[in-house]
mmCIF file of C-alpha atoms in Angstrom:
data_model
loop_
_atom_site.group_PDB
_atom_site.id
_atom_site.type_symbol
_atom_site.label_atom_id
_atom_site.label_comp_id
_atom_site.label_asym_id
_atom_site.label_seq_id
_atom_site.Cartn_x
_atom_site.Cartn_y
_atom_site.Cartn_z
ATOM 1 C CA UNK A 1 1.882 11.006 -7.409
ATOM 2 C CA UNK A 2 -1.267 9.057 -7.445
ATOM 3 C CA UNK A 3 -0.646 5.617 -5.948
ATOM 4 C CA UNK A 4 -3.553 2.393 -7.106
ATOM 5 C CA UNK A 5 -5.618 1.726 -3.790
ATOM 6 C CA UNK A 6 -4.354 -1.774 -4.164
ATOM 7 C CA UNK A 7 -0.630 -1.001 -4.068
ATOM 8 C CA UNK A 8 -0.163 -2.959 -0.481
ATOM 9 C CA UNK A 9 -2.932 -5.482 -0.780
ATOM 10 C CA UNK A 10 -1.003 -8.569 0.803
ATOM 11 C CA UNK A 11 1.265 -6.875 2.208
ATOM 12 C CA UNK A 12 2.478 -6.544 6.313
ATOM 13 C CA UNK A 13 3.461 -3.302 7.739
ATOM 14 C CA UNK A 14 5.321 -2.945 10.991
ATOM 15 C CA UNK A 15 5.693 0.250 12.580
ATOM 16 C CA UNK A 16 7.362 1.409 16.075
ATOM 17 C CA UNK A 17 5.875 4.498 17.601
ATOM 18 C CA UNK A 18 2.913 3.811 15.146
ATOM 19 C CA UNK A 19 0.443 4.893 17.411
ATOM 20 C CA UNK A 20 0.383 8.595 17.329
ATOM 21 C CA UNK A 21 1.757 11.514 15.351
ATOM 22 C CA UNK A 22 3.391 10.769 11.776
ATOM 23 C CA UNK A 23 3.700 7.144 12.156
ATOM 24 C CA UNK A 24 -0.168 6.691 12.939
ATOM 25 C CA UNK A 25 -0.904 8.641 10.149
ATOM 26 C CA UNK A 26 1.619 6.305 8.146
ATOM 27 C CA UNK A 27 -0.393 3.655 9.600
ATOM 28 C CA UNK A 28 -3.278 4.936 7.817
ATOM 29 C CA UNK A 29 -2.014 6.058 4.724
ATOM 30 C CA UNK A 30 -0.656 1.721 4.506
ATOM 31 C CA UNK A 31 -3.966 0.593 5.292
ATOM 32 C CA UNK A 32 -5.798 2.551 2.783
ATOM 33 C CA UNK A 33 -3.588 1.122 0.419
ATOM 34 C CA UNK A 34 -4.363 -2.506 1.624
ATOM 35 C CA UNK A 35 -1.595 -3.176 3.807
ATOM 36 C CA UNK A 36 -2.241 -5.445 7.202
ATOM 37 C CA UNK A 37 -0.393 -3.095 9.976
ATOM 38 C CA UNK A 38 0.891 -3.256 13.156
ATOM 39 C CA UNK A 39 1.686 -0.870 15.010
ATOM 40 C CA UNK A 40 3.455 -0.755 18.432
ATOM 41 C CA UNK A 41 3.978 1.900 21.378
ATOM 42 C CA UNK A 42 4.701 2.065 25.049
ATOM 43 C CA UNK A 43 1.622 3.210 26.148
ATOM 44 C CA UNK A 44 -1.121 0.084 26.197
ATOM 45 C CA UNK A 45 -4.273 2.652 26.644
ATOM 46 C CA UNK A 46 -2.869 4.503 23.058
ATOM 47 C CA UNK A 47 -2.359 1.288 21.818
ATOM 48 C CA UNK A 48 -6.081 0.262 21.962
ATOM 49 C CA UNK A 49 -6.723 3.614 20.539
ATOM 50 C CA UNK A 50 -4.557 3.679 17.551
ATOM 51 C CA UNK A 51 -5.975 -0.281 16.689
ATOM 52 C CA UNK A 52 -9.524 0.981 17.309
ATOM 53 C CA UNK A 53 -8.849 3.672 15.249
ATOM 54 C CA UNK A 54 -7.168 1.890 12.218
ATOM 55 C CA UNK A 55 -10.285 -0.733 12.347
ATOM 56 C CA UNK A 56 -12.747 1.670 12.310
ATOM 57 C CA UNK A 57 -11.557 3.225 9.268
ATOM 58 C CA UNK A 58 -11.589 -0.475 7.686
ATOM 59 C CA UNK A 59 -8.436 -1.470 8.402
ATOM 60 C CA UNK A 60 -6.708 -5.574 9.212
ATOM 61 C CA UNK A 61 -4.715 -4.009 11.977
ATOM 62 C CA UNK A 62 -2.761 -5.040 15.223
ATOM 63 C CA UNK A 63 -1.486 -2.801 18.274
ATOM 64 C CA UNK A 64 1.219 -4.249 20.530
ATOM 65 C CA UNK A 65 3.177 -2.459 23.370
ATOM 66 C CA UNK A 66 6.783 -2.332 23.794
ATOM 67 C CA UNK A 67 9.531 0.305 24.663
ATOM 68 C CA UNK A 68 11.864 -0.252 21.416
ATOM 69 C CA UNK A 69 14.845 0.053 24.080
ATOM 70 C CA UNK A 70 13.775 -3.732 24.845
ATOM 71 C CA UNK A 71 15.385 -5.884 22.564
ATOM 72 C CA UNK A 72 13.287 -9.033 23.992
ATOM 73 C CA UNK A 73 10.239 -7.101 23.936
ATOM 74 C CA UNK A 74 10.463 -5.886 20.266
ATOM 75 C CA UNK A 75 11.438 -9.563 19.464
ATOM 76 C CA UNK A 76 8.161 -10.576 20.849
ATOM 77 C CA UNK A 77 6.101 -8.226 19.630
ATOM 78 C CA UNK A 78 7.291 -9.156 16.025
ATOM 79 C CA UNK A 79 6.818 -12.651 16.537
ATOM 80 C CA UNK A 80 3.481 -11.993 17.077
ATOM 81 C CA UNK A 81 2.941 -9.579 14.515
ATOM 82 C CA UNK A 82 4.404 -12.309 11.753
ATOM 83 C CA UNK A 83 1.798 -15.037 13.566
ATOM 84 C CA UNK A 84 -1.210 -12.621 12.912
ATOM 85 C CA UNK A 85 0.065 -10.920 9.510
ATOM 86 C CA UNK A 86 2.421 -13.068 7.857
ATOM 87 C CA UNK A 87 6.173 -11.742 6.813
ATOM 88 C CA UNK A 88 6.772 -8.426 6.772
ATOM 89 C CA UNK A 89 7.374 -6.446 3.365
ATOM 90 C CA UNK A 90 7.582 -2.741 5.140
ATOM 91 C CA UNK A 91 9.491 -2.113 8.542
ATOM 92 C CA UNK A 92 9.248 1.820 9.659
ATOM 93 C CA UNK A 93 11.021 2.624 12.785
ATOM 94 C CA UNK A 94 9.391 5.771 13.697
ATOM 95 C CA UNK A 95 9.655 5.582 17.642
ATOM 96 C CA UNK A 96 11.430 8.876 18.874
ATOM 97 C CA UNK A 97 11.762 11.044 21.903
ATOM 98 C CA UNK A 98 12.740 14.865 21.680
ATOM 99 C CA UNK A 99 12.778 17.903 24.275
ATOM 100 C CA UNK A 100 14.215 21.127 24.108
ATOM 101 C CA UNK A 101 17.113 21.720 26.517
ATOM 102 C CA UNK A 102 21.018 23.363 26.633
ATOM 103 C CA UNK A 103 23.337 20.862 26.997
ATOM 104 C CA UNK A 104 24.984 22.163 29.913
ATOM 105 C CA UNK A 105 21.548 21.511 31.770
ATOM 106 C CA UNK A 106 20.841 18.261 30.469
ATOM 107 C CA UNK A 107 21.055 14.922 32.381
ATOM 108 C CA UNK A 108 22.951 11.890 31.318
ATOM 109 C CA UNK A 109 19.955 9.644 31.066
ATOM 110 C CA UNK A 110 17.954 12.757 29.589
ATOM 111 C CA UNK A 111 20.601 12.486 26.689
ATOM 112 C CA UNK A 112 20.756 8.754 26.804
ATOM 113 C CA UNK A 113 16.951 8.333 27.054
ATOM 114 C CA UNK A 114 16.508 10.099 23.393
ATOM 115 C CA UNK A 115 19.606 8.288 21.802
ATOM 116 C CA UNK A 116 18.239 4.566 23.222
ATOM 117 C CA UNK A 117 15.162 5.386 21.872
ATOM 118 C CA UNK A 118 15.571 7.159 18.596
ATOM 119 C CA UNK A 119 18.714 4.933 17.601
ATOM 120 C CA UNK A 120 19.101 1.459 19.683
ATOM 121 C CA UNK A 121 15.055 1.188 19.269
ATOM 122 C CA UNK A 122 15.701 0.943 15.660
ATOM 123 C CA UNK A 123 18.487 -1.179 15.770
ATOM 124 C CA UNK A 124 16.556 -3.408 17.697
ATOM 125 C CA UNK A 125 13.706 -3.282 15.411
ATOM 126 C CA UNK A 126 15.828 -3.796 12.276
ATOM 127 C CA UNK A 127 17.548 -6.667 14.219
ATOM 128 C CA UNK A 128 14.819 -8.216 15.330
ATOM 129 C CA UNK A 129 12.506 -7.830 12.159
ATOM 130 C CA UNK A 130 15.415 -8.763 10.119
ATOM 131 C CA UNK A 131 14.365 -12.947 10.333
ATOM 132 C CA UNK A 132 11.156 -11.931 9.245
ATOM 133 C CA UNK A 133 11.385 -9.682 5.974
ATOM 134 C CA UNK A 134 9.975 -10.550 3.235
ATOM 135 C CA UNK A 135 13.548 -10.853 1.246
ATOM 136 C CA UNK A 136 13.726 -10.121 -1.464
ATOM 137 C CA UNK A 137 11.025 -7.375 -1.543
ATOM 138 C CA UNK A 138 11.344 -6.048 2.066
ATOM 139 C CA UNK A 139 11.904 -2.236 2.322
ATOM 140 C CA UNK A 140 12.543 -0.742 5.549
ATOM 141 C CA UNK A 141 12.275 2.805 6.618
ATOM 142 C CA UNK A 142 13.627 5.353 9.034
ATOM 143 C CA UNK A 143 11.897 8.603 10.228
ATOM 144 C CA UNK A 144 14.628 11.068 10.928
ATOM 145 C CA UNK A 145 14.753 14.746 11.165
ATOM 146 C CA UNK A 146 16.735 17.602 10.032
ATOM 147 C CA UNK A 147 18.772 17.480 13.565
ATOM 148 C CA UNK A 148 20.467 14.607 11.408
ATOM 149 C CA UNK A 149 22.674 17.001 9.229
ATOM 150 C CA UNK A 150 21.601 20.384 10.654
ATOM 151 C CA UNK A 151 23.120 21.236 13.945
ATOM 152 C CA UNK A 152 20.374 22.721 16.400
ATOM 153 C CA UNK A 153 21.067 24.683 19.865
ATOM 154 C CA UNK A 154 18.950 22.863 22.618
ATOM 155 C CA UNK A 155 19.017 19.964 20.442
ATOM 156 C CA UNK A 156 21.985 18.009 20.619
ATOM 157 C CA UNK A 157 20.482 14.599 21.861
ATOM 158 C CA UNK A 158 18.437 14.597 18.570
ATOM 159 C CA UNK A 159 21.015 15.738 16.636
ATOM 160 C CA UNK A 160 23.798 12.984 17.785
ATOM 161 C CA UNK A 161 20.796 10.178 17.258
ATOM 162 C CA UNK A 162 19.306 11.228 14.214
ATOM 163 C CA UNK A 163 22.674 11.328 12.847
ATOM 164 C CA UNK A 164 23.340 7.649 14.134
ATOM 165 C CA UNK A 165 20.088 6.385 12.844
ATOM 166 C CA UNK A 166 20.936 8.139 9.137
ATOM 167 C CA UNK A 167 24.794 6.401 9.438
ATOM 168 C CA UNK A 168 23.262 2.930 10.396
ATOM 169 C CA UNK A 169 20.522 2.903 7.727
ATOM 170 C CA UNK A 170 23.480 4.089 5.018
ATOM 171 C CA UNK A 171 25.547 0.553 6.480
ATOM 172 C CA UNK A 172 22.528 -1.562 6.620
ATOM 173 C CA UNK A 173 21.330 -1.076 3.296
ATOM 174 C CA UNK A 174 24.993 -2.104 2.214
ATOM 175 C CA UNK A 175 24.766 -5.093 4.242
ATOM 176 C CA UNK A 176 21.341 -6.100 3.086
ATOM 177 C CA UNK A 177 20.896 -5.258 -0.067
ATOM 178 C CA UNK A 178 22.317 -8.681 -1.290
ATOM 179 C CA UNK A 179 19.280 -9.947 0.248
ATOM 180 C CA UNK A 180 16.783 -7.563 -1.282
ATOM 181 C CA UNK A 181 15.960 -5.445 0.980
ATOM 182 C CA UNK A 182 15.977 -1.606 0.639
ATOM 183 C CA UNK A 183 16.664 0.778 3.594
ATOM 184 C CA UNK A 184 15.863 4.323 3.357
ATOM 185 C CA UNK A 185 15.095 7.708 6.182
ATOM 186 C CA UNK A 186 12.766 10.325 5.762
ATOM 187 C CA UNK A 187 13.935 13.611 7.303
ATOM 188 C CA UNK A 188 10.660 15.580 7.897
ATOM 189 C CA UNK A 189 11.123 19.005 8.711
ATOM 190 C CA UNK A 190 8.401 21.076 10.683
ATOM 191 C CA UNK A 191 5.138 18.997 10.915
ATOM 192 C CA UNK A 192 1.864 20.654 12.010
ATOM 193 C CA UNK A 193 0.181 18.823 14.672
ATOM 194 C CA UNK A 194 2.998 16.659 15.652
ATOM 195 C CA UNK A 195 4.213 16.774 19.775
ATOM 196 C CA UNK A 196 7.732 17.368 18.453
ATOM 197 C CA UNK A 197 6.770 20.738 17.286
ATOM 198 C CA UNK A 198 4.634 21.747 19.940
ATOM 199 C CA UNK A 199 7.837 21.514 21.847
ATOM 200 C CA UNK A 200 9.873 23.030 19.429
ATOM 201 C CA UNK A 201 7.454 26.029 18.425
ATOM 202 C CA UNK A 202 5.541 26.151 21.905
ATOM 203 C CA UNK A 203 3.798 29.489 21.038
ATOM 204 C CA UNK A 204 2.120 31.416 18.404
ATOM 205 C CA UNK A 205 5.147 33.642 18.072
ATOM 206 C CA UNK A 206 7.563 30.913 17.970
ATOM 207 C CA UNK A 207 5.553 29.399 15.184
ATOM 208 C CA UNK A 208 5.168 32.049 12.972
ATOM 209 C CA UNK A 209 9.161 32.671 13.542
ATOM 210 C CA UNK A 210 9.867 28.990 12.696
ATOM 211 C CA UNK A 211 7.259 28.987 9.148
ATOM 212 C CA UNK A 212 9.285 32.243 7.712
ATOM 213 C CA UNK A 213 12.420 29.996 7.704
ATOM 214 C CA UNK A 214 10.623 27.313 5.613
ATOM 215 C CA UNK A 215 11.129 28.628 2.156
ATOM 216 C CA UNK A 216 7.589 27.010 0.744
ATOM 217 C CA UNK A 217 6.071 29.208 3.260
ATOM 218 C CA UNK A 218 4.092 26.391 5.690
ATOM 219 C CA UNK A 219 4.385 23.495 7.805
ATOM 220 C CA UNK A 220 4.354 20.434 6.221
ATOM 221 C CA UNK A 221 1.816 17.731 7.567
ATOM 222 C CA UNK A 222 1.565 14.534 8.422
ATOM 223 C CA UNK A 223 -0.697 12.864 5.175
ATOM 224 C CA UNK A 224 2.418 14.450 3.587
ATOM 225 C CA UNK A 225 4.861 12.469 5.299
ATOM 226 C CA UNK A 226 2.560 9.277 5.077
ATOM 227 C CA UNK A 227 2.580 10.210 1.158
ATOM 228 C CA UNK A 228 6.653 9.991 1.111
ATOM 229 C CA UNK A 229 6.859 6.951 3.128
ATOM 230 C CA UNK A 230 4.184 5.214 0.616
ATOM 231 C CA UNK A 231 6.480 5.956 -2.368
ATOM 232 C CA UNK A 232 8.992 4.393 -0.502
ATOM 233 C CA UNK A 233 7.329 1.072 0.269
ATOM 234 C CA UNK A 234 6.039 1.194 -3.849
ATOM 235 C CA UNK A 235 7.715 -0.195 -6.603
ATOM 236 C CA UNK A 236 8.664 2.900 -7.696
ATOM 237 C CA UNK A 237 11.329 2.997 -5.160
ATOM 238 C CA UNK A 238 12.633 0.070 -6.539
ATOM 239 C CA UNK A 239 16.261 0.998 -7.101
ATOM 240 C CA UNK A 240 16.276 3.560 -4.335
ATOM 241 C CA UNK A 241 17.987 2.706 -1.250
ATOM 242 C CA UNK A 242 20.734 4.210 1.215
ATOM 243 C CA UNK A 243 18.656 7.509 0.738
ATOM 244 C CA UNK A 244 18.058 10.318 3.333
ATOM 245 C CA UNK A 245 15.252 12.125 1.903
ATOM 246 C CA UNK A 246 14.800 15.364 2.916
ATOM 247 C CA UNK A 247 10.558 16.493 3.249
ATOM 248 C CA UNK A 248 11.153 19.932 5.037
ATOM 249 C CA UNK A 249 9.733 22.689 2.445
ATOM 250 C CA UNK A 250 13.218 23.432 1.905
ATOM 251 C CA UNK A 251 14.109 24.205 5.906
ATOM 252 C CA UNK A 252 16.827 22.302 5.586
ATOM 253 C CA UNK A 253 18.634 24.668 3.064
ATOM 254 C CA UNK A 254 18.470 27.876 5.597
ATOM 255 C CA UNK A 255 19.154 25.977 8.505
ATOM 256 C CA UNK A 256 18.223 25.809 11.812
ATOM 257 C CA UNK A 257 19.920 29.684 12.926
ATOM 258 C CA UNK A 258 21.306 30.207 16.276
ATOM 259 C CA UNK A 259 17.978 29.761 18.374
ATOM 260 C CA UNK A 260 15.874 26.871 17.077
ATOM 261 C CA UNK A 261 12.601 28.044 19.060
ATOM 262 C CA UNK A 262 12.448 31.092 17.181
#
């Protein structure tokens, strides 16, 4: 699909863990389209990046820090988001944390760590961003994975909150829609160049393993991802919401197989 340069002009977009990986490249993909964004991580050095970054390639951009676990803090970074950019129209909650491990091995707060982040960040996001959508209009948008509906060995952290973030979109966007706002996830499957899959397929071998289960033959990318998430924030999303949209290359039909890693 071929989207008009101006299809955000006006428009605010917020995104958590938007400075590196798939939700920088979001970040991008909004800007080019005229969107003001802001983008938020933990790290205050990758922060400066990402906004240096996103202004040097034209961009009316913001980078905060926060750790999404924060309630207060992602209240206040959204505060001053909405002071800088006006309301905001498009909400992604991309922060996430992932590592491979057997759950026999794994430590409470290693478990808890990725569930806090990947699930009561966006909560917190969506609760604190809520006040500040653009309603109608607003569209918000989760970045979830195939852990969500595909059981994984070494992943069940990521599967439990992938799953939680999929439920809670589904019972948001019945809540909210009488306000007019949409809520939808992407599930990417394996993504070149992303930190999640240089965990997952750590070497060459593992790799290649990993690309034979994707039925389209490849790793997807992240402009890809950027691509689905713009569709989703256009008006030709308009009656879409409550959606889990699967952008794997068709890994999701085979399924993860008994050893994830290949």
């Amino acid at each position: 699909m071929t989207f008009a340069p101006d299809l955000l002009v006006g428009k605010h977009a917020f995104i958590t863990g938007g400075t590196r990986g798939i939700n920088l490249s979001i970040a991008h993909r909004f800007a080019k389209a005229g969107a003001k964004v802001t983008v938020i991580g933990r790290d205050a050095e990758r922060a400066a990046g990402a906004e240096k970054q996103l202004r040097d390639a034209g961009a009316t951009a913001l980078a905060l820090t926060a750790d999404v676990r924060d309630y207060a803090a992602v209240d206040g970074v959204i505060g001053k988001s909405v002071a800088a950019h006006g309301p905001i129209d498009v909400l992604v909650c991309g922060a996430a944390g992932n590592f491979p491990a057997p759950a026999a091995a794994m430590s409470t707060n290693g478990f808890k760590a990725v569930v806090e982040i990947d699930l009561v960040g966006a909560f917190n996001a969506c609760r604190a961003a809520f006040q500040h959508l653009r309603k109608p209009g607003a569209c918000v948008t989760f970045i979830s994975a195939n852990q969500a509906y595909m059981p994984a060995m070494l992943q069940a952290h990521v599967c439990a909150a992938k799953a939680g973030v999929d439920m809670m979109m589904k019972a948001l966007a019945m809540e909210w829609g009488g306000s007019g706002v949409r809520l939808n996830s992407i599930a990417p499957g394996p993504i070149a160049d992303t930190e999640g899959m240089a965990r997952l397929a750590s070497t060459p071998e593992a790799r290649a393993a990993a690309e034979k289960r994707v039925p389209l033959g490849r790793f997807g990318t992240k402009d890809e991802v950027a691509e689905v998430a713009l569709f989703l924030a256009s008006p030709a999303a308009a009656y879409i919401t409550g959606a889990v949209l699967a952008m794997d290359g068709g890994f999701g039909l085979g399924g993860f197989g008994l050893n994830p890693l290949g």
